[in-house]
CSV table of C-alpha atoms and ligand atoms in Angstrom, one decimal:
chain,number,residue,atom,x,y,z
A,1,UNK,CA,6.3,4.2,-3.4
A,2,UNK,CA,3.9,6.0,-6.8
A,3,UNK,CA,0.3,3.8,-7.0
A,4,UNK,CA,-0.5,3.3,-10.1
A,5,UNK,CA,-3.7,1.8,-10.8
A,6,UNK,CA,-4.4,-0.3,-14.1
A,7,UNK,CA,-8.6,-1.3,-12.9
A,8,UNK,CA,-11.5,0.6,-14.3
A,9,UNK,CA,-12.8,0.6,-10.8
A,10,UNK,CA,-10.3,2.1,-8.4
A,11,UNK,CA,-11.7,4.6,-5.6
A,12,UNK,CA,-10.0,7.3,-6.7
A,13,UNK,CA,-8.0,7.1,-10.1
A,14,UNK,CA,-10.0,3.9,-11.4
A,15,UNK,CA,-10.0,4.7,-15.6
A,16,UNK,CA,-7.3,6.8,-15.0
A,17,UNK,CA,-4.8,4.2,-16.2
A,18,UNK,CA,-6.4,1.0,-17.5
A,19,UNK,CA,-4.9,1.5,-21.1
A,20,UNK,CA,-1.0,-0.2,-20.5
A,21,UNK,CA,0.1,3.4,-22.7
A,22,UNK,CA,-1.1,5.3,-20.5
A,23,UNK,CA,0.1,3.6,-17.3
A,24,UNK,CA,3.4,3.5,-18.3
A,25,UNK,CA,3.6,6.9,-19.0
A,26,UNK,CA,2.1,7.6,-15.5
A,27,UNK,CA,4.5,5.1,-13.9
A,28,UNK,CA,7.3,7.0,-15.7
A,29,UNK,CA,6.1,10.0,-14.7
A,30,UNK,CA,5.9,9.1,-10.4
A,31,UNK,CA,9.6,8.5,-11.1
A,32,UNK,CA,10.6,11.1,-12.8
A,33,UNK,CA,8.7,13.0,-9.7
A,34,UNK,CA,10.6,11.3,-6.9
A,35,UNK,CA,8.7,8.1,-6.6
A,36,UNK,CA,11.7,5.2,-5.4
A,37,UNK,CA,8.9,2.7,-6.3
A,38,UNK,CA,5.8,2.0,-8.6
A,39,UNK,CA,3.2,-0.1,-7.3
A,40,UNK,CA,1.6,-1.8,-10.0
A,41,UNK,CA,-2.3,-3.4,-9.1
A,42,UNK,CA,-4.7,-4.8,-11.6
A,43,UNK,CA,-7.3,-5.4,-8.9
A,44,UNK,CA,-9.7,-2.8,-6.9
A,45,UNK,CA,-9.7,-3.7,-3.1
A,46,UNK,CA,-11.7,-0.4,-2.1
A,47,UNK,CA,-14.7,-2.3,0.0
A,48,UNK,CA,-17.3,-4.2,-1.9
A,49,UNK,CA,-15.3,-4.2,-5.2
A,50,UNK,CA,-15.4,-6.9,-7.5
A,51,UNK,CA,-12.7,-9.4,-7.5
A,52,UNK,CA,-10.9,-10.0,-10.6
A,53,UNK,CA,-10.4,-13.2,-12.3
A,54,UNK,CA,-6.4,-14.4,-12.3
A,55,UNK,CA,-6.3,-14.0,-16.2
A,56,UNK,CA,-7.6,-11.1,-16.5
A,57,UNK,CA,-5.5,-9.2,-13.7
A,58,UNK,CA,-2.3,-10.7,-15.3
A,59,UNK,CA,-3.2,-9.2,-18.8
A,60,UNK,CA,-4.1,-6.0,-17.1
A,61,UNK,CA,-0.7,-5.6,-15.0
A,62,UNK,CA,2.4,-7.9,-16.8
A,63,UNK,CA,2.8,-5.2,-19.7
A,64,UNK,CA,2.8,-2.4,-17.9
A,65,UNK,CA,5.3,-4.1,-15.1
A,66,UNK,CA,7.6,-5.4,-17.4
A,67,UNK,CA,7.7,-2.2,-19.4
A,68,UNK,CA,8.4,-0.1,-16.5
A,69,UNK,CA,11.1,-2.4,-15.0
A,70,UNK,CA,13.0,-2.6,-18.8
A,71,UNK,CA,13.5,1.0,-18.1
A,72,UNK,CA,15.1,-0.2,-14.8
A,73,UNK,CA,12.0,1.7,-12.8
A,74,UNK,CA,11.7,-0.6,-9.4
A,75,UNK,CA,8.3,-2.3,-9.6
A,76,UNK,CA,6.0,-4.0,-6.5
A,77,UNK,CA,3.2,-5.8,-7.6
A,78,UNK,CA,0.0,-4.6,-5.7
A,79,UNK,CA,-2.0,-8.3,-5.8
A,80,UNK,CA,-3.5,-10.9,-2.7
A,81,UNK,CA,-2.7,-14.0,-5.9
A,82,UNK,CA,0.3,-16.2,-6.2
A,83,UNK,CA,-0.1,-16.3,-9.5
A,84,UNK,CA,0.2,-13.3,-10.2
A,85,UNK,CA,2.7,-12.4,-8.3
A,86,UNK,CA,4.8,-15.1,-10.2
A,87,UNK,CA,4.1,-13.9,-13.2
A,88,UNK,CA,4.7,-10.2,-12.1
A,89,UNK,CA,8.1,-12.0,-10.5
A,90,UNK,CA,8.8,-13.4,-14.0
A,91,UNK,CA,9.0,-9.5,-16.0
A,92,UNK,CA,10.6,-7.5,-13.7
A,93,UNK,CA,9.1,-6.6,-10.4
A,94,UNK,CA,11.3,-6.3,-7.2
A,95,UNK,CA,8.7,-6.5,-4.6
A,96,UNK,CA,5.4,-8.2,-3.8
A,97,UNK,CA,2.6,-5.7,-2.2
A,98,UNK,CA,0.1,-8.2,-0.4
A,99,UNK,CA,-2.6,-6.4,1.1
A,100,UNK,CA,-3.8,-10.0,2.8
A,101,UNK,CA,-0.3,-10.2,4.8
A,102,UNK,CA,1.1,-13.3,2.9
A,103,UNK,CA,-1.5,-15.7,4.8
A,104,UNK,CA,-1.4,-17.8,1.4
A,105,UNK,CA,1.1,-20.3,1.8
A,106,UNK,CA,2.1,-20.3,-2.0
A,107,UNK,CA,2.7,-16.5,-1.5
A,108,UNK,CA,5.0,-17.2,1.2
A,109,UNK,CA,7.0,-19.5,-1.0
A,110,UNK,CA,7.0,-17.9,-4.1
A,111,UNK,CA,8.7,-14.8,-2.3
A,112,UNK,CA,11.2,-17.0,-0.6
A,113,UNK,CA,12.1,-18.5,-3.8
A,114,UNK,CA,12.4,-14.9,-5.7
A,115,UNK,CA,14.2,-13.3,-2.8
A,116,UNK,CA,11.9,-10.2,-3.6
A,117,UNK,CA,11.0,-7.4,-1.3
A,118,UNK,CA,7.7,-7.9,0.0
A,119,UNK,CA,4.9,-5.7,1.8
A,120,UNK,CA,2.8,-7.4,4.5
A,121,UNK,CA,-0.2,-5.1,5.4
A,122,UNK,CA,-3.0,-5.9,8.3
A,123,UNK,CA,-6.1,-6.2,6.9
A,124,UNK,CA,-9.3,-7.2,9.5
A,125,UNK,CA,-11.4,-9.2,7.5
A,126,UNK,CA,-11.8,-9.2,3.7
A,127,UNK,CA,-12.5,-6.4,1.3
A,128,UNK,CA,-16.1,-7.5,0.6
A,129,UNK,CA,-16.8,-6.6,3.9
A,130,UNK,CA,-14.0,-5.4,6.3
A,131,UNK,CA,-15.9,-2.1,6.6
A,132,UNK,CA,-19.5,-3.0,8.2
A,133,UNK,CA,-17.8,-3.5,11.5
A,134,UNK,CA,-14.7,-3.2,12.6
A,135,UNK,CA,-13.7,-4.2,16.2
A,136,UNK,CA,-10.3,-4.2,18.1
A,137,UNK,CA,-9.8,-4.2,21.8
A,138,UNK,CA,-6.7,-2.2,20.8
A,139,UNK,CA,-5.9,-1.8,17.8
A,140,UNK,CA,-2.1,-0.4,17.9
A,141,UNK,CA,-0.9,-3.6,19.7
A,142,UNK,CA,-3.7,-6.3,17.8
A,143,UNK,CA,-2.2,-4.8,14.3
A,144,UNK,CA,1.7,-4.4,15.8
A,145,UNK,CA,1.2,-8.4,16.7
A,146,UNK,CA,-0.3,-9.5,13.2
A,147,UNK,CA,2.4,-8.0,11.7
A,148,UNK,CA,5.5,-8.9,13.3
A,149,UNK,CA,3.4,-12.5,13.6
A,150,UNK,CA,3.4,-12.7,9.6
A,151,UNK,CA,6.7,-10.7,9.3
A,152,UNK,CA,8.5,-14.3,11.6
A,153,UNK,CA,6.4,-16.9,9.5
A,154,UNK,CA,7.8,-15.1,6.4
A,155,UNK,CA,11.6,-15.0,7.6
A,156,UNK,CA,10.9,-18.9,8.8
A,157,UNK,CA,10.0,-19.3,5.1
A,158,UNK,CA,13.3,-18.1,4.2
A,159,UNK,CA,12.3,-14.3,3.2
A,160,UNK,CA,15.2,-12.2,4.2
A,161,UNK,CA,14.5,-9.7,7.4
A,162,UNK,CA,15.8,-6.8,5.5
A,163,UNK,CA,13.6,-7.7,2.2
A,164,UNK,CA,10.3,-7.2,4.5
A,165,UNK,CA,8.0,-4.2,5.1
A,166,UNK,CA,5.1,-4.0,7.4
A,167,UNK,CA,2.0,-1.9,6.6
A,168,UNK,CA,-0.8,-1.4,9.1
A,169,UNK,CA,-3.5,-1.5,6.2
A,170,UNK,CA,-5.2,2.0,7.2
A,171,UNK,CA,-8.9,1.4,5.4
A,172,UNK,CA,-9.0,-1.9,6.0
A,173,UNK,CA,-10.9,-3.3,8.4
A,174,UNK,CA,-10.8,-0.4,10.0
A,175,UNK,CA,-13.2,2.8,11.4
A,176,UNK,CA,-11.7,6.5,11.3
A,177,UNK,CA,-11.0,6.5,15.0
A,178,UNK,CA,-8.7,3.3,14.5
A,179,UNK,CA,-6.9,4.9,11.6
A,180,UNK,CA,-6.3,7.9,13.4
A,181,UNK,CA,-4.9,5.6,16.5
A,182,UNK,CA,-2.9,3.4,14.3
A,183,UNK,CA,-1.0,7.2,13.0
A,184,UNK,CA,-1.2,8.4,16.4
A,185,UNK,CA,1.1,5.3,17.6
A,186,UNK,CA,3.0,4.6,14.4
A,187,UNK,CA,6.4,4.3,16.5
A,188,UNK,CA,5.1,1.4,17.7
A,189,UNK,CA,5.6,-0.3,14.5
A,190,UNK,CA,8.9,1.4,14.1
A,191,UNK,CA,10.2,0.2,17.4
A,192,UNK,CA,9.6,-3.7,15.8
A,193,UNK,CA,12.6,-2.8,13.6
A,194,UNK,CA,11.1,-3.9,10.5
A,195,UNK,CA,11.0,-1.0,8.0
A,196,UNK,CA,7.5,0.6,8.1
A,197,UNK,CA,5.3,1.4,4.9
A,198,UNK,CA,1.9,3.7,5.1
A,199,UNK,CA,-0.8,3.9,2.7
A,200,UNK,CA,-3.2,6.7,3.7
A,201,UNK,CA,-3.5,8.5,0.6
A,202,UNK,CA,-6.8,10.1,-0.4
A,203,UNK,CA,-8.4,7.4,1.9
A,204,UNK,CA,-12.2,7.8,3.1
A,205,UNK,CA,-11.0,8.5,7.0
A,206,UNK,CA,-9.3,11.8,5.7
A,207,UNK,CA,-12.5,13.0,4.3
A,208,UNK,CA,-14.3,12.2,7.0
A,209,UNK,CA,-12.4,14.1,9.5
A,210,UNK,CA,-12.3,17.2,7.3
A,211,UNK,CA,-15.8,16.6,6.7
A,212,UNK,CA,-17.9,19.9,4.9
A,213,UNK,CA,-21.2,20.7,5.4
A,214,UNK,CA,-22.2,19.1,2.4
A,215,UNK,CA,-20.4,16.1,3.9
A,216,UNK,CA,-17.4,13.8,4.0
A,217,UNK,CA,-14.9,15.6,1.0
A,218,UNK,CA,-14.5,13.5,-2.0
A,219,UNK,CA,-11.0,11.7,-3.1
A,220,UNK,CA,-10.3,14.9,-5.5
A,221,UNK,CA,-10.5,17.4,-2.1
A,222,UNK,CA,-8.8,15.5,-0.1
A,223,UNK,CA,-4.9,16.4,-1.2
A,224,UNK,CA,-3.9,18.5,1.9
A,225,UNK,CA,-5.1,15.9,4.7
A,226,UNK,CA,-2.9,13.4,2.8
A,227,UNK,CA,0.0,15.5,2.7
A,228,UNK,CA,-0.5,16.1,6.4
A,229,UNK,CA,-0.3,12.9,7.5
A,230,UNK,CA,2.5,11.5,4.8
A,231,UNK,CA,4.8,14.3,7.2
A,232,UNK,CA,3.5,12.5,10.0
A,233,UNK,CA,4.2,9.4,9.6
A,234,UNK,CA,7.5,10.2,8.1
A,235,UNK,CA,8.4,12.0,11.2
A,236,UNK,CA,7.0,8.9,13.3
A,237,UNK,CA,10.0,6.5,11.3
A,238,UNK,CA,7.8,5.8,8.0
A,239,UNK,CA,10.0,4.5,5.7
A,240,UNK,CA,8.2,4.5,2.6
A,241,UNK,CA,4.6,6.3,1.8
A,242,UNK,CA,2.3,5.0,-0.6
A,243,UNK,CA,1.3,8.2,-2.6
A,244,UNK,CA,-1.0,9.1,-5.5
A,245,UNK,CA,0.4,12.8,-5.8
A,246,UNK,CA,4.0,12.0,-5.8
A,247,UNK,CA,5.0,15.4,-6.5
A,248,UNK,CA,3.2,16.6,-3.9
A,249,UNK,CA,4.1,14.1,-1.2
A,250,UNK,CA,8.0,14.3,-2.3
A,251,UNK,CA,8.0,18.1,-1.6
A,252,UNK,CA,6.1,18.1,1.2
A,253,UNK,CA,8.5,15.1,2.9
A,254,UNK,CA,11.6,16.7,1.5
A,255,UNK,CA,10.5,20.5,3.6
A,256,UNK,CA,9.8,18.6,6.6
A,257,UNK,CA,13.1,16.7,6.5
A,258,UNK,CA,15.0,20.1,5.5
A,259,UNK,CA,13.7,21.9,8.8
A,260,UNK,CA,14.2,18.8,10.9
A,261,UNK,CA,17.5,18.2,9.7
A,262,UNK,CA,18.8,21.8,10.3
A,263,UNK,CA,21.8,22.7,12.3
B,1,LIG,N1,-4.1,0.8,0.3
B,1,LIG,C1,-4.7,0.3,-1.2
B,1,LIG,C2,-4.0,-0.7,-1.9
B,1,LIG,N2,-3.0,-1.5,-1.6
B,1,LIG,N3,-1.1,-1.6,-0.2
B,1,LIG,C3,-0.4,-1.5,0.9
B,1,LIG,N4,0.7,-2.3,1.1
B,1,LIG,N5,-0.9,-0.3,1.8
B,1,LIG,C4,-2.4,0.0,1.6
B,1,LIG,O1,-2.6,1.2,2.1
B,1,LIG,C5,-2.6,0.1,0.0
B,1,LIG,C6,-2.6,-1.1,-0.5
B,1,LIG,C7,-6.3,0.9,-1.5
B,1,LIG,O2,-5.6,2.0,-2.1
B,1,LIG,P1,-5.7,2.8,-3.8
B,1,LIG,O3,-4.9,1.4,-4.4
B,1,LIG,O4,-5.3,4.0,-4.4
B,1,LIG,O5,-7.6,1.7,-4.0
B,1,LIG,P2,-7.7,0.8,-4.6
B,1,LIG,O6,-8.0,-0.5,-3.7
B,1,LIG,O7,-9.7,0.7,-5.2
B,1,LIG,O8,-6.9,0.4,-5.9
C-alpha cells in the first residue's frame, strides 16, 4: 500500500504532493512500482498535528481519489471523519483506512452500506496527546483484544469479514519498546484470522533504534530500517505493508519471498 499524503505537514512527505496534479502523478507512479493500493490522506496524524476542517480535507483528497480510481487503481482513504469517508467512497475509493479504528458509529454504518474494505487501526488516545505517556500492562494482548472487538463490531454492523483488515498502529500511543514488541509478536494478530496491515514506514521508532551520535535518524534516513521491518512483518504473516518507498519495499519483500519459497 503506497502512502500518498495530500497535506502540507505530514511527518515525512508533507508538502510533496499537496497539489492535486503532483499527487495523482505520485499515485500512478506508486501503482507502477508495485503498490496494490494507494492510501490517500488529507490530514496529518503525526503527534501535535493540526486538525483539518471537513470541507478542506474533502477538497484535498476528492479529486486525487477520483482521478486514480478512474484509472482503475485501488484507492483507500485515510481518514477519521465519516463525511470524508462518504465523499471519498462516492468518487471511487474502495477502502476506508481509519486510524481511530471505526470508533465513530457513523463510520461503521457508512462502511457497511458501501460494502467497502475497512482498515481498523489501534491507537491509544488521540494524535494530539498520544505520545505523552503511553501505557500498557501487556501491549500485544491489549492491542489484539481491541482490534478483535472492533472487527466484531464491524461485522455485527454488516461489514463482511473478508473486507476487514486489522493494524497494530505502530507509533500511535506507543513507545519504542511497545512498537518493537508488537512487531516481534505480530503472529498474535495474524492468528486472529483477520488480514493484518502494518504501517511502520519511516516512523520515529526506527530513527531511535538506529540513533547515531548526532541523535535519532531523521525520516530521510530510515529507509534501511523500514525495509528490515517490512521483510520481518511479511514473514510473520502480514498481508499488506503501508510504504512511502514503494519500489524499495516491493523489491525487498519480493526478494525475501523468493528465498523463502525456494525448493
Ligand atoms: N500511519 C500513518 C497514517 N495512517 N494508517 C494505517 N492503517 N496504519 C498506519 O500505521 C498509519 C496510517 C502515519 O504515517 P503518515 O501517513 O506517513 O504520516 P502523517 O500522519 O504525518 O500524514
